[in-house]
Short mmCIF file of C-alpha atoms and ligand atoms in Angstrom, two decimals:
data_model
loop_
_atom_site.label_atom_id
_atom_site.label_comp_id
_atom_site.label_asym_id
_atom_site.label_seq_id
_atom_site.Cartn_x
_atom_site.Cartn_y
_atom_site.Cartn_z
CA MET A 1412 89.17 111.62 64.71
CA ASN A 1413 88.50 110.91 61.05
CA GLN A 1414 89.48 107.31 61.59
CA ARG A 1415 86.99 107.06 64.43
CA ASP A 1416 84.22 108.69 62.34
CA SER A 1417 84.94 106.21 59.52
CA GLU A 1418 84.68 103.32 62.00
CA GLN A 1419 81.24 104.55 62.99
CA VAL A 1420 80.06 104.63 59.37
CA ALA A 1421 81.52 101.15 58.74
CA GLN A 1422 79.70 99.88 61.82
CA MET A 1423 76.36 101.16 60.51
CA PHE A 1424 76.91 99.44 57.16
CA THR A 1425 77.85 96.22 58.94
CA ASP A 1426 74.66 96.42 61.00
CA GLY A 1427 72.75 96.93 57.77
CA GLY A 1428 74.07 93.67 56.33
CA TYR A 1429 77.06 94.95 54.34
CA THR A 1430 80.68 93.86 54.68
CA VAL A 1431 83.77 96.04 54.54
CA THR A 1432 85.89 94.99 51.55
CA GLN A 1433 89.65 94.93 51.57
CA ASP A 1434 89.80 95.99 47.95
CA GLU A 1435 87.94 98.91 46.35
CA PHE A 1436 87.39 96.74 43.22
CA ASP A 1437 84.98 94.57 45.19
CA ALA A 1438 82.93 97.43 46.65
CA ASP A 1439 79.37 98.46 45.79
CA ALA A 1440 79.81 101.74 47.66
CA ILE A 1441 83.00 103.77 47.93
CA LEU A 1442 83.13 106.48 50.59
CA VAL A 1443 86.06 108.79 51.12
CA ASN A 1444 86.29 110.50 54.50
CA THR A 1445 88.13 113.75 53.95
CA CYS A 1446 90.39 116.12 55.88
CA SER A 1447 90.63 119.82 55.04
CA VAL A 1448 93.35 120.89 57.43
CA ARG A 1449 95.86 121.26 54.59
CA ASP A 1450 95.35 121.65 50.87
CA GLN A 1451 97.47 118.58 50.18
CA ALA A 1452 94.94 116.36 51.98
CA GLU A 1453 92.09 117.76 49.89
CA GLN A 1454 93.98 117.28 46.63
CA LYS A 1455 94.73 113.69 47.56
CA ALA A 1456 91.07 112.93 48.27
CA LEU A 1457 89.95 114.60 45.02
CA GLY A 1458 92.57 112.68 43.02
CA LYS A 1459 91.59 109.38 44.58
CA MET A 1460 87.89 109.95 43.94
CA GLY A 1461 88.64 110.85 40.31
CA ILE A 1462 90.63 107.67 39.69
CA MET A 1463 88.07 105.45 41.42
CA GLY A 1464 85.35 106.65 39.03
CA ARG A 1465 86.53 103.97 36.62
CA HIS A 1466 84.88 101.23 38.71
CA ARG A 1467 81.55 102.44 37.30
CA GLN A 1468 82.51 101.07 33.92
CA ARG A 1469 82.61 97.55 35.29
CA LYS A 1470 79.92 98.00 37.92
CA PRO A 1471 77.46 100.72 36.93
CA HIS A 1472 75.65 100.69 40.26
CA VAL A 1473 78.64 101.68 42.44
CA VAL A 1474 77.74 104.55 44.80
CA TYR A 1475 80.39 107.21 45.44
CA GLY A 1476 80.43 109.55 48.40
CA PHE A 1477 82.56 112.17 50.11
CA MET A 1478 82.18 112.54 53.87
CA GLY A 1479 83.84 114.78 56.45
CA CYS A 1480 85.56 118.14 56.43
CA MET A 1481 86.04 118.72 52.71
CA ALA A 1482 82.45 117.61 52.08
CA GLN A 1483 81.39 120.12 54.73
CA SER A 1484 83.41 123.04 53.39
CA ARG A 1485 82.88 122.51 49.64
CA GLY A 1486 79.37 121.03 49.61
CA GLU A 1487 77.49 121.12 46.28
CA GLU A 1488 80.52 122.49 44.44
CA LEU A 1489 82.03 118.98 44.53
CA PHE A 1490 79.44 117.64 42.11
CA LYS A 1491 80.59 120.08 39.41
CA ASN A 1492 83.95 118.49 38.77
CA ILE A 1493 83.18 114.89 39.68
CA PRO A 1494 80.34 113.63 37.51
CA HIS A 1495 80.18 110.20 39.14
CA LEU A 1496 79.81 111.58 42.69
CA ASP A 1497 76.50 110.66 44.35
CA VAL A 1498 76.63 111.76 47.96
CA VAL A 1499 78.27 114.59 49.93
CA VAL A 1500 77.81 114.29 53.68
CA GLY A 1501 79.18 116.74 56.25
CA THR A 1502 80.79 116.29 59.64
CA GLN A 1503 77.58 116.28 61.66
CA LYS A 1504 75.82 113.70 59.47
CA TYR A 1505 77.96 110.58 59.56
CA HIS A 1506 75.05 108.65 61.03
CA LYS A 1507 72.97 109.39 57.92
CA VAL A 1508 75.44 108.08 55.34
CA PHE A 1509 74.15 104.52 55.50
CA ARG A 1510 70.56 105.51 54.72
CA TYR A 1511 71.54 107.69 51.77
CA VAL A 1512 73.86 105.14 50.21
CA ASP A 1513 71.66 102.13 50.83
CA ASP A 1514 68.63 103.85 49.25
CA ILE A 1515 70.57 104.73 46.10
CA LEU A 1516 72.08 101.29 45.87
CA GLN A 1517 68.77 99.50 46.30
CA SER A 1518 67.07 101.65 43.67
CA ARG A 1519 69.92 101.10 41.21
CA ILE A 1520 69.89 97.39 41.74
CA GLU A 1521 66.13 97.28 41.16
CA ARG A 1522 66.38 99.38 38.01
CA ARG A 1523 69.17 97.28 36.64
CA MET A 1524 67.05 94.17 36.96
CA ASP A 1525 64.76 95.75 34.35
CA ASP A 1526 67.38 97.10 32.01
CA LEU A 1527 70.98 95.99 32.08
CA SER A 1528 72.13 98.85 29.89
CA THR A 1529 71.09 101.57 32.33
CA VAL A 1530 73.77 104.19 32.87
CA PHE A 1531 73.52 105.77 36.29
CA LYS A 1532 74.17 109.45 36.68
CA GLY A 1533 75.45 110.95 39.91
CA HIS A 1534 72.62 111.03 42.42
CA GLU A 1535 73.57 114.31 44.10
CA ILE A 1536 72.51 114.13 47.72
CA CYS A 1537 74.22 116.88 49.70
CA ASP A 1538 73.65 117.02 53.44
CA ILE A 1539 75.90 119.42 55.31
CA GLU A 1540 73.46 121.04 57.72
CA GLU A 1541 74.21 121.36 61.43
CA GLU A 1542 72.61 118.70 63.56
CA GLU A 1543 71.93 119.02 67.23
CA ASP A 1544 73.36 116.17 69.29
CA SER A 1545 75.51 114.87 66.44
CA GLN A 1546 78.30 114.43 69.03
CA ASN A 1547 76.24 111.58 70.49
CA THR A 1548 76.15 109.63 67.24
CA ILE A 1549 79.79 108.51 67.15
CA LYS A 1550 79.50 105.68 69.65
CA ASP A 1551 79.45 102.24 67.99
CA HIS A 1552 82.33 99.88 67.34
CA ILE A 1553 83.07 96.63 65.59
CA PRO A 1554 86.19 95.57 67.50
CA LYS A 1555 88.33 93.11 65.57
CA ASP A 1556 89.30 89.85 67.24
CA TYR A 1557 91.74 90.56 70.06
CA GLN A 1558 91.59 94.32 69.41
CA ALA A 1559 93.81 95.92 72.04
CA SER A 1560 93.09 99.58 71.62
CA ALA A 1561 90.17 101.77 70.56
CA PHE A 1562 89.32 105.42 69.99
CA VAL A 1563 86.40 107.01 71.80
CA SER A 1564 85.04 110.33 70.55
CA ILE A 1565 84.03 112.38 73.60
CA MET A 1566 83.12 115.67 71.91
CA GLN A 1567 82.87 117.44 68.59
CA GLY A 1568 83.76 120.90 67.36
CA CYS A 1569 86.07 123.69 68.46
CA ASN A 1570 85.34 127.20 69.75
CA MET A 1571 88.85 128.56 69.14
CA LYS A 1572 89.61 130.74 66.20
CA CYS A 1573 93.20 129.97 65.27
CA SER A 1574 93.76 132.20 62.27
CA TYR A 1575 95.09 129.42 60.02
CA CYS A 1576 92.57 126.73 60.85
CA ILE A 1577 89.52 125.54 58.93
CA VAL A 1578 88.26 123.19 61.67
CA PRO A 1579 85.88 125.62 63.45
CA ASP A 1580 84.19 126.05 60.06
CA THR A 1581 84.01 122.37 59.24
CA ARG A 1582 83.31 120.88 62.66
CA GLY A 1583 81.15 123.55 64.29
CA ARG A 1584 80.90 124.60 67.94
CA GLU A 1585 82.26 122.57 70.85
CA ARG A 1586 79.74 119.92 72.03
CA GLY A 1587 80.47 117.25 74.66
CA ARG A 1588 78.81 113.88 75.18
CA PRO A 1589 77.39 112.94 78.59
CA ILE A 1590 79.92 111.19 80.88
CA SER A 1591 77.54 108.25 81.40
CA ASP A 1592 77.34 107.56 77.63
CA ILE A 1593 81.10 107.64 77.30
CA LEU A 1594 81.52 105.29 80.25
CA SER A 1595 79.07 102.75 78.87
CA GLU A 1596 80.87 102.85 75.51
CA VAL A 1597 84.19 102.21 77.25
CA ARG A 1598 82.67 99.35 79.30
CA GLY A 1599 81.32 97.82 76.09
CA LEU A 1600 84.78 97.98 74.54
CA ARG A 1601 86.30 96.44 77.66
CA ASP A 1602 83.78 93.59 77.44
CA LYS A 1603 85.03 92.87 73.93
CA GLY A 1604 88.64 92.70 75.14
CA VAL A 1605 89.86 96.25 74.54
CA ARG A 1606 92.56 97.23 77.07
CA GLU A 1607 93.42 100.77 76.01
CA VAL A 1608 91.20 103.70 75.06
CA THR A 1609 92.15 107.02 73.51
CA LEU A 1610 89.66 109.80 74.27
CA LEU A 1611 89.30 112.12 71.29
CA GLY A 1612 88.36 115.77 71.01
CA GLN A 1613 89.59 118.86 69.15
CA ILE A 1614 90.56 120.38 72.52
CA VAL A 1615 90.04 117.37 74.66
CA ASN A 1616 90.86 119.02 78.00
CA LEU A 1617 88.00 121.48 77.50
CA TYR A 1618 85.54 118.57 77.39
CA GLY A 1619 82.19 119.42 78.94
CA ARG A 1620 83.11 122.93 80.10
CA THR A 1621 79.90 124.40 78.70
CA GLU A 1622 77.65 121.49 79.72
CA PHE A 1623 78.93 120.23 83.08
CA GLU A 1624 80.03 121.74 86.39
CA LYS A 1625 83.40 121.59 88.10
CA VAL A 1626 83.35 119.30 91.14
CA ASP A 1627 85.89 119.82 93.97
CA GLY A 1628 87.86 122.11 91.68
CA LYS A 1629 88.11 119.39 89.02
CA SER A 1630 87.16 120.08 85.44
CA PRO A 1631 84.63 117.80 83.69
CA PHE A 1632 87.55 116.32 81.73
CA VAL A 1633 89.41 115.27 84.88
CA GLN A 1634 86.16 113.89 86.31
CA LEU A 1635 85.79 111.84 83.14
CA LEU A 1636 89.38 110.57 83.38
CA GLU A 1637 88.79 109.50 86.99
CA GLN A 1638 85.68 107.58 86.06
CA VAL A 1639 87.21 105.87 83.04
CA HIS A 1640 90.12 104.99 85.32
CA GLU A 1641 87.75 103.06 87.58
CA ILE A 1642 86.68 100.71 84.78
CA GLU A 1643 88.27 97.40 85.54
CA GLY A 1644 89.94 95.76 82.55
CA ILE A 1645 90.89 99.07 80.94
CA GLU A 1646 94.63 99.23 81.57
CA ARG A 1647 95.65 102.35 79.71
CA ILE A 1648 94.03 105.68 79.02
CA ARG A 1649 95.23 108.17 76.42
CA PHE A 1650 93.71 111.41 75.16
CA THR A 1651 94.33 113.66 72.21
CA SER A 1652 94.76 116.55 71.73
CA PRO A 1653 95.05 118.88 74.71
CA HIS A 1654 95.54 122.65 74.36
CA PRO A 1655 97.35 125.04 76.75
CA ILE A 1656 94.06 126.83 77.28
CA GLY A 1657 92.38 125.27 80.29
CA TYR A 1658 95.38 122.96 80.96
CA ARG A 1659 95.18 123.47 84.70
CA GLN A 1660 96.68 121.99 87.82
CA ASP A 1661 93.87 119.40 88.18
CA LEU A 1662 94.92 117.79 84.89
CA ILE A 1663 98.61 117.95 85.81
CA ASP A 1664 97.85 116.32 89.18
CA ALA A 1665 95.79 113.59 87.50
CA PHE A 1666 99.06 112.17 86.16
CA THR A 1667 100.26 111.62 89.72
CA TYR A 1668 97.27 109.65 91.01
CA LEU A 1669 95.85 107.98 87.90
CA PRO A 1670 98.46 105.36 87.00
CA LYS A 1671 96.49 104.12 83.99
CA LEU A 1672 97.07 107.45 82.24
CA ALA A 1673 99.75 106.62 79.69
CA SER A 1674 103.07 108.46 79.88
CA HIS A 1675 102.55 110.40 76.68
CA ILE A 1676 100.78 113.56 75.60
CA HIS A 1677 100.50 114.95 72.10
CA PHE A 1678 100.54 118.65 72.88
CA PRO A 1679 100.46 120.97 69.83
CA MET A 1680 102.76 123.98 70.25
CA GLN A 1681 102.42 125.38 66.67
CA SER A 1682 105.23 127.94 67.13
CA GLY A 1683 107.95 128.90 69.59
CA SER A 1684 107.64 132.61 68.79
CA ASP A 1685 105.22 134.78 70.78
CA ARG A 1686 104.85 137.12 67.82
CA ILE A 1687 103.70 134.27 65.57
CA LEU A 1688 101.49 132.74 68.27
CA LYS A 1689 99.73 136.08 68.47
CA LEU A 1690 99.27 136.24 64.69
CA MET A 1691 97.99 132.67 64.86
CA ARG A 1692 95.50 133.82 67.51
CA ARG A 1693 96.74 131.15 69.88
CA PRO A 1694 95.86 132.54 73.32
CA TYR A 1695 99.09 131.68 75.19
CA LYS A 1696 102.72 132.67 75.29
CA ASN A 1697 105.60 130.34 74.68
CA GLU A 1698 106.60 130.66 78.34
CA ARG A 1699 103.23 129.24 79.43
CA PHE A 1700 103.55 126.31 77.01
CA ILE A 1701 106.99 125.49 78.43
CA GLU A 1702 105.72 125.83 81.99
CA ILE A 1703 102.95 123.26 81.39
CA CYS A 1704 105.43 120.82 79.81
CA GLU A 1705 107.78 121.19 82.76
CA LYS A 1706 105.04 120.73 85.34
CA MET A 1707 103.84 117.65 83.47
CA LYS A 1708 107.34 116.18 83.49
CA THR A 1709 107.54 116.79 87.24
CA ALA A 1710 104.17 115.07 87.73
CA ARG A 1711 105.18 112.12 85.52
CA PRO A 1712 108.97 111.95 85.11
CA ASP A 1713 108.96 109.49 82.19
CA LEU A 1714 106.36 111.50 80.22
CA ALA A 1715 106.95 111.62 76.45
CA ILE A 1716 105.73 114.78 74.77
CA THR A 1717 105.08 115.05 71.05
CA THR A 1718 103.81 118.13 69.23
CA ASP A 1719 102.57 119.81 66.05
CA ILE A 1720 104.43 122.76 64.56
CA ILE A 1721 103.55 124.92 61.58
CA VAL A 1722 106.48 126.41 59.66
CA GLY A 1723 106.25 129.27 57.20
CA PHE A 1724 103.23 131.00 58.72
CA PRO A 1725 102.66 134.40 57.02
CA GLY A 1726 105.24 136.89 58.26
CA GLU A 1727 107.39 134.28 60.05
CA THR A 1728 110.93 135.72 60.09
CA GLU A 1729 114.13 133.73 60.33
CA GLN A 1730 114.29 134.85 63.98
CA ASP A 1731 110.76 133.58 64.68
CA PHE A 1732 111.67 130.27 63.11
CA GLN A 1733 114.89 130.01 65.14
CA ASP A 1734 112.85 130.69 68.30
CA THR A 1735 110.80 127.63 67.37
CA VAL A 1736 113.91 125.52 66.71
CA ASN A 1737 115.38 126.56 70.06
CA CYS A 1738 112.20 125.76 71.88
CA VAL A 1739 112.08 122.30 70.29
CA LYS A 1740 115.66 121.72 71.47
CA GLN A 1741 114.89 123.01 74.94
CA LEU A 1742 111.79 120.86 75.40
CA GLU A 1743 113.38 117.80 73.75
CA PHE A 1744 110.14 116.57 72.21
CA ASP A 1745 109.95 112.85 71.61
CA ASN A 1746 108.60 113.60 68.16
CA CYS A 1747 107.01 116.46 66.19
CA PHE A 1748 104.71 116.62 63.21
CA VAL A 1749 106.01 119.52 61.18
CA PHE A 1750 103.54 121.13 58.76
CA ARG A 1751 104.24 123.67 56.05
CA TYR A 1752 101.66 126.42 56.41
CA SER A 1753 98.81 125.88 53.94
CA GLN A 1754 96.41 128.71 53.01
CA ARG A 1755 92.84 127.67 53.83
CA LYS A 1756 89.74 129.22 52.36
CA ASP A 1757 87.97 131.86 54.51
CA THR A 1758 90.58 131.86 57.27
CA PRO A 1759 92.14 135.15 58.43
CA ALA A 1760 95.72 133.96 57.87
CA ALA A 1761 94.98 133.28 54.20
CA GLU A 1762 94.39 137.04 53.76
CA MET A 1763 97.51 138.14 55.65
CA GLU A 1764 100.29 139.93 53.85
CA LEU A 1765 103.77 138.44 53.75
CA GLN A 1766 102.74 134.97 52.63
CA LEU A 1767 106.01 133.06 52.36
CA PRO A 1768 107.20 131.26 49.23
CA GLU A 1769 106.99 127.47 49.21
CA SER A 1770 110.79 127.29 48.98
CA VAL A 1771 111.18 129.00 52.38
CA LYS A 1772 108.55 126.74 53.95
CA GLU A 1773 110.31 123.70 52.58
CA GLU A 1774 113.75 124.86 53.80
CA ARG A 1775 112.40 125.46 57.30
CA ASN A 1776 110.54 122.17 57.21
CA GLN A 1777 113.77 120.31 56.42
CA GLU A 1778 115.83 122.21 58.99
CA LEU A 1779 113.31 121.55 61.75
CA LEU A 1780 112.88 117.90 60.77
CA THR A 1781 116.63 117.37 61.12
CA VAL A 1782 116.49 118.64 64.71
CA VAL A 1783 113.30 116.69 65.47
CA ASN A 1784 114.72 113.45 64.07
CA GLN A 1785 117.95 113.77 66.04
CA LEU A 1786 115.95 114.19 69.24
CA ALA A 1787 113.61 111.28 68.42
CA ILE A 1788 116.53 108.98 67.65
CA ALA A 1789 118.36 109.94 70.86
CA LYS A 1790 115.21 109.36 72.93
CA ASN A 1791 114.68 105.94 71.39
CA ASN A 1792 118.33 104.92 71.71
CA ALA A 1793 118.17 105.77 75.41
CA LEU A 1794 115.52 103.06 75.84
CA VAL A 1795 117.80 100.26 74.60
CA GLY A 1796 118.53 97.96 77.55
CA THR A 1797 115.38 98.88 79.46
CA THR A 1798 112.28 96.72 79.89
CA GLN A 1799 109.05 98.35 78.73
CA GLN A 1800 105.45 97.39 79.21
CA VAL A 1801 104.05 96.95 75.70
CA LEU A 1802 100.44 96.52 74.68
CA CYS A 1803 100.58 94.02 71.82
CA GLU A 1804 98.42 95.16 68.89
CA GLY A 1805 98.99 92.09 66.68
CA PRO A 1806 101.08 91.24 63.61
CA SER A 1807 103.34 94.08 62.55
CA LYS A 1808 102.36 95.93 59.39
CA THR A 1809 105.81 95.90 57.90
CA LYS A 1810 106.82 92.33 58.73
CA GLN A 1811 103.95 89.88 59.18
CA SER A 1812 106.00 87.27 61.01
CA THR A 1813 106.62 89.71 63.88
CA LEU A 1814 104.30 91.41 66.36
CA SER A 1815 104.02 95.07 67.14
CA GLY A 1816 102.81 97.05 70.11
CA ARG A 1817 103.26 100.33 71.90
CA THR A 1818 104.90 101.37 75.12
CA SER A 1819 103.18 103.67 77.57
CA GLN A 1820 105.18 106.48 75.91
CA ASN A 1821 103.51 105.50 72.62
CA LYS A 1822 106.69 104.17 71.03
CA ILE A 1823 106.35 101.30 68.58
CA VAL A 1824 108.10 98.07 69.52
CA ILE A 1825 108.55 95.06 67.22
CA PHE A 1826 109.11 91.61 68.69
CA GLU A 1827 108.66 87.91 67.98
CA GLY A 1828 105.87 85.88 69.51
CA SER A 1829 102.55 84.17 69.09
CA PRO A 1830 99.80 86.41 67.64
CA GLU A 1831 97.04 84.26 69.17
CA ARG A 1832 98.49 84.31 72.65
CA MET A 1833 99.94 87.81 72.78
CA THR A 1834 97.59 90.13 70.86
CA GLY A 1835 95.70 92.36 73.27
CA GLN A 1836 98.06 91.53 76.17
CA LEU A 1837 100.33 93.80 78.16
CA LEU A 1838 103.79 92.29 77.98
CA ASP A 1839 107.17 93.12 79.43
CA ILE A 1840 109.57 93.52 76.54
CA LYS A 1841 113.30 93.96 76.88
CA ILE A 1842 114.37 96.56 74.32
CA GLU A 1843 117.42 95.32 72.44
CA SER A 1844 117.89 97.75 69.59
CA SER A 1845 116.54 100.82 67.92
CA THR A 1846 116.64 101.89 64.29
CA GLY A 1847 115.96 105.42 65.39
CA PHE A 1848 112.20 105.38 65.02
CA THR A 1849 111.29 101.80 65.84
CA LEU A 1850 112.36 99.74 68.83
CA TYR A 1851 113.06 96.00 68.70
CA GLY A 1852 112.88 93.71 71.68
CA THR A 1853 112.17 90.31 73.20
CA PRO A 1854 109.35 89.36 75.56
CA VAL A 1855 110.49 88.74 79.11
CA LEU A 1856 108.46 85.62 79.90
CA ASP A 1857 107.76 84.71 83.48
CA PRO A 1858 108.71 81.12 84.38
CA VAL A 1859 105.08 79.90 84.34
CA SER A 1860 104.10 81.15 80.89
CA ALA A 1861 107.46 80.11 79.44
CA HIS A 1862 106.39 76.44 79.53
N1 5AD B 1010 98.47 124.77 57.51
C1 5AD B 1010 99.37 123.89 58.02
N2 5AD B 1010 99.13 123.15 59.10
C2 5AD B 1010 97.93 123.28 59.71
N3 5AD B 1010 97.42 122.69 60.79
C3 5AD B 1010 96.17 123.16 60.98
N4 5AD B 1010 95.85 124.06 60.03
C4 5AD B 1010 96.95 124.16 59.23
C5 5AD B 1010 97.26 124.93 58.08
N5 5AD B 1010 96.39 125.80 57.56
C6 5AD B 1010 98.16 121.72 61.60
C7 5AD B 1010 98.26 122.18 63.06
C8 5AD B 1010 97.36 121.22 63.77
C9 5AD B 1010 97.47 119.99 62.92
C10 5AD B 1010 96.40 118.97 63.08
O1 5AD B 1010 97.46 120.49 61.61
O2 5AD B 1010 99.60 122.01 63.47
O3 5AD B 1010 97.75 120.98 65.12
FE1 SF4 B 1011 91.97 124.46 64.80
FE2 SF4 B 1011 92.92 125.96 66.78
FE3 SF4 B 1011 90.63 124.58 67.11
FE4 SF4 B 1011 92.94 123.25 67.00
S1 SF4 B 1011 92.37 124.77 68.56
S2 SF4 B 1011 91.05 122.75 65.91
S3 SF4 B 1011 94.14 124.47 65.54
S4 SF4 B 1011 90.97 126.30 65.70
#
């Protein structure tokens, strides 16, 4: 979601005549989009902003800004410790960043023309108000040449109150975009060559529940999926992240009659213990989570399921943790993101007794990761020898001479081939080996294209 929000800001700067630099040394404006979900992410953003302050010495006009969740939750306070900071813009104001930064930059450039020795102080614009309709502002793209896949933000905010989570504070109430706007965005992407879209929302399956009606027993989200499915040229549809709440039969059935829906869901479980789920204020029992996974696997037998799990939540006993481990083994996730619980400001869990020491969180993290990795490796090894349809995303990040793409199950495959001819294409790739987390294969060329 942050990546998508950053794309929107970059698009507005590009429209305004700026270019995105590859290197921060070349930039006239440096914006850091921040995440607040865990303390570690905030510390990283603060550290990075501190270090980047040195560019002012060489280029006094550089504008510095924080955007996103940490900007939203800390607001003005950020200016106190970071003297070079100019702009703090919250999660409902991404569309305003360009105006703020451009104005400062233009005025600095004008002033510098008069006096080259001017030292610019932080400008201190802080805009973290709520803004009606801000969900409709994340809609523009600058697709790269041959871009295969794109994110589409379909809603903002979250109405849940998970006791550990800062998101309802930083992102506000749930607000969906109109279906017609989303469809025209997807058509625009398709026209530029995009073949796969990932629909984004905090609880994506609850899309539109407060704004739009059910039709024939189908939720607004399923209606949206059906309509995106009809767009010719879009070959794959993904969405992230769904929540057990409101995960009903209509969405399960959609996987049987919408073949473009990719065979993967990222479905956060958080804990395998009912006692902890209750303390987390997650409104479902472990049994219900398992039931949805099983129904989904019946609807789509090759479905890969990945998840998020928090270890070391306040009061988590060894038994609670083992319930989680057992559930991971039972459901055989394709992969899990394991997070050590992080105390967040103004959340109920931060005030709970029985906060666990970091050492216990770390031990549980390691133990769970061992189980998760074994499962992921086994799942990947089982694909060796099969042929998978892979959407080629272009040169691989780790080895430029090879290409990389993803299977319908969202597994990364590395293979040799021509970037010009293959990027953005769906290819059949024979999987030949697996290093555990990455698959390697060879394109299966049909006799015509082989010449
Ligand atoms: N501590 C640790 N992990 C958290 N997450 C959300 N809040 C916290 C927190 N306070 C995790 C959840 C969520 C993912 C995006 O981040 O697992 O699904
Ligand atoms: Fe946070 Fe819970 Fe909302 Fe997810 S569902 S964003 S974990 S409050």
